[in-house]
Coordinates of C-alpha atoms and ligand atoms in Angstrom, one line a residue:
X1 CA -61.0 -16.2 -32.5
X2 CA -59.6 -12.9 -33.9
X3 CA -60.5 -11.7 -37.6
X4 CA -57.4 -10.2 -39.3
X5 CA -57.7 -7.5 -41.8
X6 CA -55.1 -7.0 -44.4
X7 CA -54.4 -2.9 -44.0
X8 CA -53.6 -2.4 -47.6
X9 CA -57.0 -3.8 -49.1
X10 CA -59.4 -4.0 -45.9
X11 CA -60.2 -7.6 -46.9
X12 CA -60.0 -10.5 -43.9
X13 CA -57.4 -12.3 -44.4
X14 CA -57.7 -15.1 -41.6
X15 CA -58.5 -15.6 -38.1
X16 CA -56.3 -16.6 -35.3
X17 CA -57.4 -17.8 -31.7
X18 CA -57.4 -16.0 -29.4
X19 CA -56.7 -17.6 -25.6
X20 CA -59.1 -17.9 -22.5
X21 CA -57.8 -17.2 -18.9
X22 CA -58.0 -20.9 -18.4
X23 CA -55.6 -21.3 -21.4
X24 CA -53.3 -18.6 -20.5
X25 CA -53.0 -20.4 -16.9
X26 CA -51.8 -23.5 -18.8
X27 CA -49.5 -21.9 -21.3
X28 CA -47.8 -20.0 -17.9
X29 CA -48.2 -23.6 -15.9
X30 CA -46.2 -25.2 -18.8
X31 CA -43.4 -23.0 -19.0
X32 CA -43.2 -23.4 -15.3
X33 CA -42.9 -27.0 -15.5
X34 CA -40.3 -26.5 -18.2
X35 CA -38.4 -24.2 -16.7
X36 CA -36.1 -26.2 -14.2
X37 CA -34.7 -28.6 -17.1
X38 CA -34.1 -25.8 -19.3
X39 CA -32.5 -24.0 -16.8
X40 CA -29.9 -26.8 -16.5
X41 CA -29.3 -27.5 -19.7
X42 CA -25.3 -26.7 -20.1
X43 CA -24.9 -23.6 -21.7
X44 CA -22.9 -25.4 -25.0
X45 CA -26.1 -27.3 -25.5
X46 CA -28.0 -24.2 -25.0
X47 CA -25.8 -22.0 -27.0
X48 CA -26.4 -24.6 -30.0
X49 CA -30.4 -24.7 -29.5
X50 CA -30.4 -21.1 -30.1
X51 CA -27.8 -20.9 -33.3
X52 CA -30.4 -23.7 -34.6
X53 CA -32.8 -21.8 -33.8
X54 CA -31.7 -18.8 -35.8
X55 CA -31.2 -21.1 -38.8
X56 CA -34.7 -22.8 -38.8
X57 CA -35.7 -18.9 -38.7
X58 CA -33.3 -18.3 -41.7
X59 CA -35.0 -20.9 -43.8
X60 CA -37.9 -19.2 -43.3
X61 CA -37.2 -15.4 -43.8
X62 CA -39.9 -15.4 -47.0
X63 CA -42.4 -17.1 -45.3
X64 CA -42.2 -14.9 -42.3
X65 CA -41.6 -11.6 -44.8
X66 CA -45.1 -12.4 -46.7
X67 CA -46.9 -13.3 -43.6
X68 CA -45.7 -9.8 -42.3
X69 CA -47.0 -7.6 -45.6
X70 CA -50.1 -9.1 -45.3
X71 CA -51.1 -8.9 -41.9
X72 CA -48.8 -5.6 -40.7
X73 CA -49.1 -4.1 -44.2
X74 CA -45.2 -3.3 -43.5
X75 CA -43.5 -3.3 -47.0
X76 CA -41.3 -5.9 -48.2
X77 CA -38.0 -4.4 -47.6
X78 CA -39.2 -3.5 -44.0
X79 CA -40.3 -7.1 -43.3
X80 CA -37.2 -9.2 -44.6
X81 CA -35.3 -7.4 -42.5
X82 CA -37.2 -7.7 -39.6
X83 CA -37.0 -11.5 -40.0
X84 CA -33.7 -11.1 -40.6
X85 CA -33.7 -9.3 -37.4
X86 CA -35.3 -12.5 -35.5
X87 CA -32.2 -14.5 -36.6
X88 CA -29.5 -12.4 -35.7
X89 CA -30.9 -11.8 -32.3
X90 CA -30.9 -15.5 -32.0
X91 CA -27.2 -15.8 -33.4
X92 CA -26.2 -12.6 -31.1
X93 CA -27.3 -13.6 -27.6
X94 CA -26.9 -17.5 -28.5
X95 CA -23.0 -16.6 -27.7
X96 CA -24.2 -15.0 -23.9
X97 CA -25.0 -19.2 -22.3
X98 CA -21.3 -19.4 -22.4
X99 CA -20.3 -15.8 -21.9
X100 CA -23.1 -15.3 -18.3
X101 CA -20.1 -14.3 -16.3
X102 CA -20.2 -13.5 -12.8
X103 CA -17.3 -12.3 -10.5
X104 CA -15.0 -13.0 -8.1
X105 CA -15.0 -10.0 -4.9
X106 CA -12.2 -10.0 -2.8
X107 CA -12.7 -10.1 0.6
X108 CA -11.6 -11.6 3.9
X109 CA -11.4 -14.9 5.5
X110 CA -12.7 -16.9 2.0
X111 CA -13.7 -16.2 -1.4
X112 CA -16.6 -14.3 -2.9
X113 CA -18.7 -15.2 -6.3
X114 CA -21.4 -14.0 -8.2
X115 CA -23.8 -15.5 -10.0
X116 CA -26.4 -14.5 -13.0
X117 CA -29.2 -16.6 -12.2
X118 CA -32.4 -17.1 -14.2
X119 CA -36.0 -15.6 -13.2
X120 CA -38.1 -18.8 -14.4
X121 CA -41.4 -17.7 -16.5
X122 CA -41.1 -14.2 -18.1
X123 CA -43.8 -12.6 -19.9
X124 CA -43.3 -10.5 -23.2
X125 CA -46.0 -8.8 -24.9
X126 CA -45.3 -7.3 -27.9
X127 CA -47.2 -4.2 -30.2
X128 CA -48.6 -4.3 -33.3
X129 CA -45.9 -2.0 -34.8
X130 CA -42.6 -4.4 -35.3
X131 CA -44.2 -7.9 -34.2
X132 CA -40.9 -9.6 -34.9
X133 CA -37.8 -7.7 -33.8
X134 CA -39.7 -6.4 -30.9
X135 CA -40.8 -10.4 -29.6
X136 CA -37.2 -11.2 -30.4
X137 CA -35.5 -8.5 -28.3
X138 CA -37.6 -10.1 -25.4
X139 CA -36.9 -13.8 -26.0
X140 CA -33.7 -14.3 -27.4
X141 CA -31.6 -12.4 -24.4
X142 CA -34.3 -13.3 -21.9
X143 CA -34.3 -18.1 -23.0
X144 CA -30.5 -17.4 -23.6
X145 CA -30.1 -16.4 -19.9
X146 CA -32.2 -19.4 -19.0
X147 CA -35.9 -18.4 -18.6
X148 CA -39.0 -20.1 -20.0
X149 CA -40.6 -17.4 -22.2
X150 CA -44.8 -16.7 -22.4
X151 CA -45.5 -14.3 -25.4
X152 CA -48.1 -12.6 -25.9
X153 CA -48.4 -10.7 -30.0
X154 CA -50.7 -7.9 -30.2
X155 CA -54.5 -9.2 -31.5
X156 CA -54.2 -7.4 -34.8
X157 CA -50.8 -9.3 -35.4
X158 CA -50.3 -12.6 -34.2
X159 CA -49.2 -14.6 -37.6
X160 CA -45.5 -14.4 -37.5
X161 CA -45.6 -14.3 -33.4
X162 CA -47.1 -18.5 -33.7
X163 CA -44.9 -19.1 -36.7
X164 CA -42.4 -18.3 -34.8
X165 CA -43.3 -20.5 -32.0
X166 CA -43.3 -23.5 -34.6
X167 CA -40.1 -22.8 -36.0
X168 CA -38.5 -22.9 -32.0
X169 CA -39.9 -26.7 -31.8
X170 CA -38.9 -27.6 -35.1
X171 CA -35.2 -26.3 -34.0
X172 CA -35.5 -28.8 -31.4
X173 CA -36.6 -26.4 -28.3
X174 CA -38.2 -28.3 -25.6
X175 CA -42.3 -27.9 -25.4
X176 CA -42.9 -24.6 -22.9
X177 CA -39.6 -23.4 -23.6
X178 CA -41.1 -20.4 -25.9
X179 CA -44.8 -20.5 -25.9
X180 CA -46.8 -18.6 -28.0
X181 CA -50.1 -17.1 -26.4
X182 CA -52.4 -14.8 -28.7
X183 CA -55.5 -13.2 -27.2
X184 CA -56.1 -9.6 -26.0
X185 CA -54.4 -7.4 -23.4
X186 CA -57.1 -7.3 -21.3
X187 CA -57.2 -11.5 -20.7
X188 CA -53.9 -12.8 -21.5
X189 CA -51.6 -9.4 -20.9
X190 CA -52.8 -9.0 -17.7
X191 CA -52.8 -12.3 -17.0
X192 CA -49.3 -12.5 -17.3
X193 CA -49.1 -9.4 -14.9
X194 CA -50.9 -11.1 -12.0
X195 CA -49.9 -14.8 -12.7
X196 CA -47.8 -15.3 -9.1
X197 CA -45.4 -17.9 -12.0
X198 CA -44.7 -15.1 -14.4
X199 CA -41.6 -13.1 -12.6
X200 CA -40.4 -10.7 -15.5
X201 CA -42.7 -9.0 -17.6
X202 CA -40.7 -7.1 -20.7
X203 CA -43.8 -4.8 -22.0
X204 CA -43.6 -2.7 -25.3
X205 CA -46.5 -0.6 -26.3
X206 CA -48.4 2.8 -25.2
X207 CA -47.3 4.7 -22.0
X208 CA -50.4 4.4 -21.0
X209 CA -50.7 0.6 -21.0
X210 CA -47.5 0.7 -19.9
X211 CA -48.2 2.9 -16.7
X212 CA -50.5 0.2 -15.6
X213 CA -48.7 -2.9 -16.0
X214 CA -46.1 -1.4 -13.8
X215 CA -48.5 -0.8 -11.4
X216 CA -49.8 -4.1 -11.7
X217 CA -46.5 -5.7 -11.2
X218 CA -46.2 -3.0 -8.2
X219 CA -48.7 -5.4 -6.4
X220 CA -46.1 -8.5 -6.6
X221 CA -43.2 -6.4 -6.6
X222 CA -42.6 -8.3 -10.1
X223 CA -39.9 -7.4 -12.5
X224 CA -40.5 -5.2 -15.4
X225 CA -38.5 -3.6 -18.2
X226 CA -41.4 -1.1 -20.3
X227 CA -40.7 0.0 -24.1
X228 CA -43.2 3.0 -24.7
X229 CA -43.9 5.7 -26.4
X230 CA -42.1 8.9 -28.2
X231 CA -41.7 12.2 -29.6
X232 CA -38.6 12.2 -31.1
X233 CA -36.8 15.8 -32.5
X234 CA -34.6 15.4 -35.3
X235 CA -32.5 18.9 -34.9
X236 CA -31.2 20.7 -37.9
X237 CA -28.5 22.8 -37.4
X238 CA -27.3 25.5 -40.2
X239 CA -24.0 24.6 -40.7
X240 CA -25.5 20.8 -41.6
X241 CA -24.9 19.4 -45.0
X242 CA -29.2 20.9 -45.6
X243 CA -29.1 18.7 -48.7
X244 CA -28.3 15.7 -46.9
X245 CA -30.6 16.3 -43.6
X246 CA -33.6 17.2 -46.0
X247 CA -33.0 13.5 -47.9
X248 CA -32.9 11.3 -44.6
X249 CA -35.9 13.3 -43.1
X250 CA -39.2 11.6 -44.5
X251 CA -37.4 8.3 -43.8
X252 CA -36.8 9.5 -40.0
X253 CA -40.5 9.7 -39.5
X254 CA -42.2 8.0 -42.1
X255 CA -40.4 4.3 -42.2
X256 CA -43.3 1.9 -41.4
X257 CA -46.1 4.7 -41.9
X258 CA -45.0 6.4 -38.6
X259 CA -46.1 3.3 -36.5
X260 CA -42.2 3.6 -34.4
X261 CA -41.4 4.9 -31.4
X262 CA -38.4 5.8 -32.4
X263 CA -39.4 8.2 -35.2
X264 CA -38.8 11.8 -35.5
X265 CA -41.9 13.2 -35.5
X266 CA -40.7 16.6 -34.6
X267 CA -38.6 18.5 -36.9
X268 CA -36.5 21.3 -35.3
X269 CA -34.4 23.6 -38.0
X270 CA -32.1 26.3 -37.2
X271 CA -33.9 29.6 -38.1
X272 CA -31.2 30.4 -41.0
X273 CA -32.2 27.5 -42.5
X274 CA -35.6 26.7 -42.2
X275 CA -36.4 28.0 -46.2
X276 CA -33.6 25.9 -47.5
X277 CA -34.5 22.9 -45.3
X278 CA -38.2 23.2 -46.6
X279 CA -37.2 23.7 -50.1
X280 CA -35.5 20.4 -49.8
X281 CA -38.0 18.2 -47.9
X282 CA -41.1 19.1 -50.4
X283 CA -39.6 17.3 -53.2
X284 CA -38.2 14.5 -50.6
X285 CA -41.6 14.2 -48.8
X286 CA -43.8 14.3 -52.7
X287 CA -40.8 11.7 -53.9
X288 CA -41.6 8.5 -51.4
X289 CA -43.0 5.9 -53.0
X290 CA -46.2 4.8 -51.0
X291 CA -47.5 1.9 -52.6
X292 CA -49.0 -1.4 -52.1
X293 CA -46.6 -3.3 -49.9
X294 CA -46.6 -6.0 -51.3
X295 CA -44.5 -4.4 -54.4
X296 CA -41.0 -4.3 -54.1
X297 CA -40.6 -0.6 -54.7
X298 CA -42.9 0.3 -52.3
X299 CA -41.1 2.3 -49.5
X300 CA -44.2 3.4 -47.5
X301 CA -47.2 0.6 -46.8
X302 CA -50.9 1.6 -45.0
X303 CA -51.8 1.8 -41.5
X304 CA -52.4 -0.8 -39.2
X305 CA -56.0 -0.8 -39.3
X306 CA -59.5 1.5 -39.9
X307 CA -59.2 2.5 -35.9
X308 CA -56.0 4.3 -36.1
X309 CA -55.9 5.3 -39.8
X310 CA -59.2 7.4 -38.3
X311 CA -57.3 8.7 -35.4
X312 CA -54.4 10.2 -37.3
X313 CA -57.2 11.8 -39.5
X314 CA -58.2 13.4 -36.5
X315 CA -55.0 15.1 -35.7
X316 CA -54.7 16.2 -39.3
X317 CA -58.0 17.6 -39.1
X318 CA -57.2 19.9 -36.6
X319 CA -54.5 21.5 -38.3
X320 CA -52.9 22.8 -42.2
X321 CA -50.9 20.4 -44.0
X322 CA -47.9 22.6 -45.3
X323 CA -47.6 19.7 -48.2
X324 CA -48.1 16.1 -48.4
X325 CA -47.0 12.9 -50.5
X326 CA -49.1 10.3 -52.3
X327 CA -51.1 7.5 -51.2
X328 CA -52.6 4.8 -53.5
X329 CA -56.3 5.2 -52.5
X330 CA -58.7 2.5 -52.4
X331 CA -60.3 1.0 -49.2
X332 CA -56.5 0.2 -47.0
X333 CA -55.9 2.3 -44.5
X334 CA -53.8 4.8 -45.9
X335 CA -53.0 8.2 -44.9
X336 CA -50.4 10.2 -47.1
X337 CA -47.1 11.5 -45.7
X338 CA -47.7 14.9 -44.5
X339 CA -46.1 17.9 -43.1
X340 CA -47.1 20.7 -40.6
X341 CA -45.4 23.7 -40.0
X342 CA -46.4 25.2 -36.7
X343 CA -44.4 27.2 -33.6
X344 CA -46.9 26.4 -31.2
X345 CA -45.4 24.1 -28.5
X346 CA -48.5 23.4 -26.8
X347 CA -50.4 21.9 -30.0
X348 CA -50.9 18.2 -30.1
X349 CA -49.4 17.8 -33.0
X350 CA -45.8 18.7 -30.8
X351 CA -46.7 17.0 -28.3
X352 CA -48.7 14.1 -28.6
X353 CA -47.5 10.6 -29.9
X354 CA -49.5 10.7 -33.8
X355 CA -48.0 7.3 -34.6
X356 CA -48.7 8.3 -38.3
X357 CA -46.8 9.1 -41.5
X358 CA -47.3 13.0 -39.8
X359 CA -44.2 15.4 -38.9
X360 CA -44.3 19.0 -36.9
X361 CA -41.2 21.4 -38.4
X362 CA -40.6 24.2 -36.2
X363 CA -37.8 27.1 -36.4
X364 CA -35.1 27.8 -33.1
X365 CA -32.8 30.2 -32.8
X366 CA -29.2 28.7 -31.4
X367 CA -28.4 25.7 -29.3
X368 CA -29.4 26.1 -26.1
X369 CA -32.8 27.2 -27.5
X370 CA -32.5 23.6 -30.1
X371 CA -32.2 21.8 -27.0
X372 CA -34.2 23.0 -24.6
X373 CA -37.4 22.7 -27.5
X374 CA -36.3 18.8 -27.8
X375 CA -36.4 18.5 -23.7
X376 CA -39.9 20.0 -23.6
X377 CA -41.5 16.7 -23.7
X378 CA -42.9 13.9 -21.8
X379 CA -41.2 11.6 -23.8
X380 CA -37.4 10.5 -24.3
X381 CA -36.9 7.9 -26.8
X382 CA -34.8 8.8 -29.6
X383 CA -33.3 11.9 -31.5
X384 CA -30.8 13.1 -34.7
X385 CA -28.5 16.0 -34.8
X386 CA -27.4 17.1 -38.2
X387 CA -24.4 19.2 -38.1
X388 CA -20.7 19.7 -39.0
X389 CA -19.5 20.5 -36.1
X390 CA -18.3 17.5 -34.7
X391 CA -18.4 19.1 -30.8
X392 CA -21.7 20.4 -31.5
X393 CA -23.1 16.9 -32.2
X394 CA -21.6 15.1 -28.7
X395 CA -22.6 18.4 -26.7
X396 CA -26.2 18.4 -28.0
X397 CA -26.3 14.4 -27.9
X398 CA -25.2 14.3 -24.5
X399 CA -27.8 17.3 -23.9
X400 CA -31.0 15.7 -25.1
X401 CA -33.1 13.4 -22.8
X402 CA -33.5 10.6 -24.9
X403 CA -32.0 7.6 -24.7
X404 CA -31.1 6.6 -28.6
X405 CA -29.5 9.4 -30.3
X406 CA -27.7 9.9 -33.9
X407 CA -25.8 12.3 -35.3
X408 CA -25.8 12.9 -39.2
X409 CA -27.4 9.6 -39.2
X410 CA -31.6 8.8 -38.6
X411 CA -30.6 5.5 -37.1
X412 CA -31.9 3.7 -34.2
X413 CA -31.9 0.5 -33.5
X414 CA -28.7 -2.3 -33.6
X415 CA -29.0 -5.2 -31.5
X416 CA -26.0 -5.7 -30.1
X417 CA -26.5 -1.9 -28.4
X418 CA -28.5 -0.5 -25.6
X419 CA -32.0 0.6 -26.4
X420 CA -34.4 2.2 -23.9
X421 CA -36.3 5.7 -22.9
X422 CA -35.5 8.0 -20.7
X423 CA -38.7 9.9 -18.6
X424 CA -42.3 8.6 -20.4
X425 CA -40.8 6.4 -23.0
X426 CA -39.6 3.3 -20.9
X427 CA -38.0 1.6 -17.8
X428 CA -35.0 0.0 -18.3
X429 CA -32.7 -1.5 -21.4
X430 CA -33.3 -3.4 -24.1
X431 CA -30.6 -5.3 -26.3
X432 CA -26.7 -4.7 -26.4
X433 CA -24.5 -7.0 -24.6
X434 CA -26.1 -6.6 -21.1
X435 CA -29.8 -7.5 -22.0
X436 CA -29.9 -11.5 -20.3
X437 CA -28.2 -9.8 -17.4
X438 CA -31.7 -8.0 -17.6
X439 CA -33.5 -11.3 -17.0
X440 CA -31.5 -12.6 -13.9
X441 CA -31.2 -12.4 -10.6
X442 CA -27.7 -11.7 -9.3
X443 CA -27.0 -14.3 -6.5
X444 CA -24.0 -13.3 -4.2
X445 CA -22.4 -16.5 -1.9
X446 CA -19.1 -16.0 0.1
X447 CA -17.4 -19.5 0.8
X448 CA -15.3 -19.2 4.1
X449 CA -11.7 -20.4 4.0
Ligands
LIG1 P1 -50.8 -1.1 -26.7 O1 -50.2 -0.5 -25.5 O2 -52.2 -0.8 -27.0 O3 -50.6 -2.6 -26.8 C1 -49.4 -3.3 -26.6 C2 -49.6 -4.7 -26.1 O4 -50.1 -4.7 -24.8 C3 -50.6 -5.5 -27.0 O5 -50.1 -6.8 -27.1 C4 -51.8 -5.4 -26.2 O6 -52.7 -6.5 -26.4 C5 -51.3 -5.5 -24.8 N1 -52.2 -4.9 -23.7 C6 -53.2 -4.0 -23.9 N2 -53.8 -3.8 -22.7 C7 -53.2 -4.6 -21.8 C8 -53.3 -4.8 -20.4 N3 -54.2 -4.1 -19.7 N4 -52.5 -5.6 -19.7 C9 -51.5 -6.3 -20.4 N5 -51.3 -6.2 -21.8 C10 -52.1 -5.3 -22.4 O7 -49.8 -0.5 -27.9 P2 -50.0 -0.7 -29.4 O8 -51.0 0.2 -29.9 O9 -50.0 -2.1 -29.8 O10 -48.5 -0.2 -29.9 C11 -48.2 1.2 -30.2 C12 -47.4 1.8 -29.0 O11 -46.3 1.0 -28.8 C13 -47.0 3.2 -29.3 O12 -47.2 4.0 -28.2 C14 -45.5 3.0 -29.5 O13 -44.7 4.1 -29.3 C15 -45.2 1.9 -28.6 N6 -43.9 1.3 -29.0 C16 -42.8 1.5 -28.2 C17 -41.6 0.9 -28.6 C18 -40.3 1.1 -27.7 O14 -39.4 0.3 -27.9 N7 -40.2 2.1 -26.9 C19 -41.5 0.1 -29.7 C20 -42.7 -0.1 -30.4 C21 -43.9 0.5 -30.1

């Protein structure tokens, strides 16, 4: 068994089991066994499991909200929607069983088709960061292309990961269909890596987990699609409305207390307007309302637990906070929102993921210099542009290494589009209208005339 922790008051709030090897062999064996009739199922039938599915999840978005602020500590807003998040992944890709289209080659002396095929069992294991939407961009795409689906949560949050589970039998999904297997990485995660049944493993987490999942998969030349980490810029450009890039900033970075890969944890402003920009994100930064999450107002919650609470500490320990917002106190794991000003491009603070409410602001001179500061990483996950130049904003999008970029706008993340990293921050796509091609196997067969 696993004790949880609540993050905002330190208290245990539960346990939840946490699975042998033996019992992550029978959760991968079931799926198996499950896998050939659910493969067959016609895809109106299975097109109708998963709209259920989405509407069981529905009925349960307060359930699965509460269970979230107390085990994630993500506040309320945050966690509706990521519920809500769970369903409409379900309604999107329960349209793709009837919409798996292959095609037709020509070619001579007969006819030539194509066909998306399913893998069988696939593996998702899922952070602690967004437990919901991030298991759902796995299973939703990857049962609606056919596959059996093994899940692994991460040990600190498993609670909405097996309510989950429930709600997929009480929709009427066959046993094994979606299986729900807590535990830690080091039993059940790399089970699912060496498990000869398991022939897809979707991973989100650190790069450096990451890096050795895909070598484990190397070994079986297994399939793998690897969500990791980032170091996102968010570029300021002088002639942006300032007003309007200051406001959006704190929530760039500090949406879920910096736990997201996609935030923009590295603030790059245009040297002419670096005092105006700073002027403007004090007020913004000292204005967030960190509070318990459980309130409704609350727009910033704790960390995730003691561990990492500690090692954000450390990274603030090592350099001067320029300013800083509130925190409630008490014995959560909070950190305040804070802000470093620094032009030092070897620091850690610019380079390394913090994963905290903790952003790095650093001057550049034009464009070219804007861009080539944002490349300078390991990572390529994400990225804004604030400007009013509407050419500027393609040629700088299309210049960044990254592979989820906004202009004027802080946004991420829609399901119905393409999400992914470019260099260290992932292997493959996630979501958008391609992502059950993701967990097939294109089959090519020529019929002779
Ligand atoms: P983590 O890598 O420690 O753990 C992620 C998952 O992998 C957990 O379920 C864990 O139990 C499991 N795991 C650990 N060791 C394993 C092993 N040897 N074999 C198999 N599974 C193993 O990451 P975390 O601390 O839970 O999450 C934070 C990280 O996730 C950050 O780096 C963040 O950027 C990244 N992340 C990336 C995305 C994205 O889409 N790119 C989204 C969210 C989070």
């Amino acid at each position: 068994m696993t004790t949880l922790i609540s993050p905002a008051t330190g208290q245990r709030i539960g346990e939840a089991p946490s699975a042998s090897l033996a019992e992550s062999d029978a959760a991968i064996e079931r799926a198996a066994e499950a896998f050939p009739a659910w493969r067959d199922v016609t895809p109106g039938e299975r097109a109708r499991l998963l709209r259920r599915f989405a509407a069981v999840v529905d009925e349960h978005i307060e359930e699965l909200a509460d269970l979230e602020v107390r085990n994630a500590g993500h506040t309320r807003g945050n966690a509706r929607w990521e519920a809500g998040n769970v369903r409409d992944c379900l309604n999107y890709y329960s349209a793709a069983p009837e919409r798996l289209f292959g095609r037709q080659i020509p070619v001579a002396g007969g006819v030539d088709v194509t066909f998306h095929e399913p893998l069988g069992v696939v593996g998702i294991i899922v952070p602690w960061n967004f437990p919901m939407p991030i298991a759902a961009w796995g299973f939703a795409p990857a049962l609606a292309a056919g596959n059996t689906v093994v899940l692994k949560p991460a040990e600190l949050t498993p609670l909405t990961a097996i309510r989950i589970g429930e709600l997929a039998l009480e929709a009427g999904l066959p046993e094994g269909v979606l299986t729900v297997v807590p535990g830690k990485g080091s039993v059940v995660g790399e089970r699912f890596v060496t498990h000869p049944l398991v022939r897809k493993i979707a991973f989100t987490g650190s790069t450096e987990v990451g890096k050795r999942i895909m070598a484990g998969c190397a070994e079986q030349v297994k399939k793998v699609t690897l969500e990791l980490g980032g170091k996102s810029a968010n570029i300021v450009f002088a002639d942006a409305d300032i007003a309007a890039a200051a406001a959006s900033a704190p929530y760039a970075v500090f949406d879920n207390a910096g736990q997201d890969c996609c935030a923009r944890s590295r603030i790059l402003v245009e040297r002419s307007a670096y005092d105006e920009f700073l002027g403007r994100l004090e007020p913004a930064v000292t204005a967030l309302r960190v509070l318990d999450p459980g309130d409704e107002a609350s727009e910033m919650g704790p960390l995730i637990s003691a561990g990492h609470r500690d090692s954000v500490r450390r990274y603030l320990g090592d350099v001067d906070v320029a300013f800083a917002g509130t925190d409630p106190g008490g014995p959560g794991f909070w950190v305040p929102p804070s802000v470093v000003l620094t032009d030092d491009t070897a620091a850690p603070i610019w380079r390394e993921e913090v994963f905290g409410p903790v952003v790095a602001v650093m001057p550049f001179d034009d464009e070219a210099h804007a861009v080539e500061l944002a490349n300078d990483s390991d990572f390529g996950l994400s990225g804004s542009i604030y400007t009013s130049d509407l050419g500027r904003g393609l040629r700088v999008a299309r210049g960044v290494e990254a592979g989820n970029l906004s202009v004027n706008s802080h946004s991420s993340v829609r399901y119905w589009t393409p999400f992914g990293g470019y260099k260290q921050s992932g292997l493959g796509r996630e979501l958008g209208p391609d992502a059950p091609h993701a967990f097939t196997e294109e089959k090519n067969v020529f019929i002779a005339h």
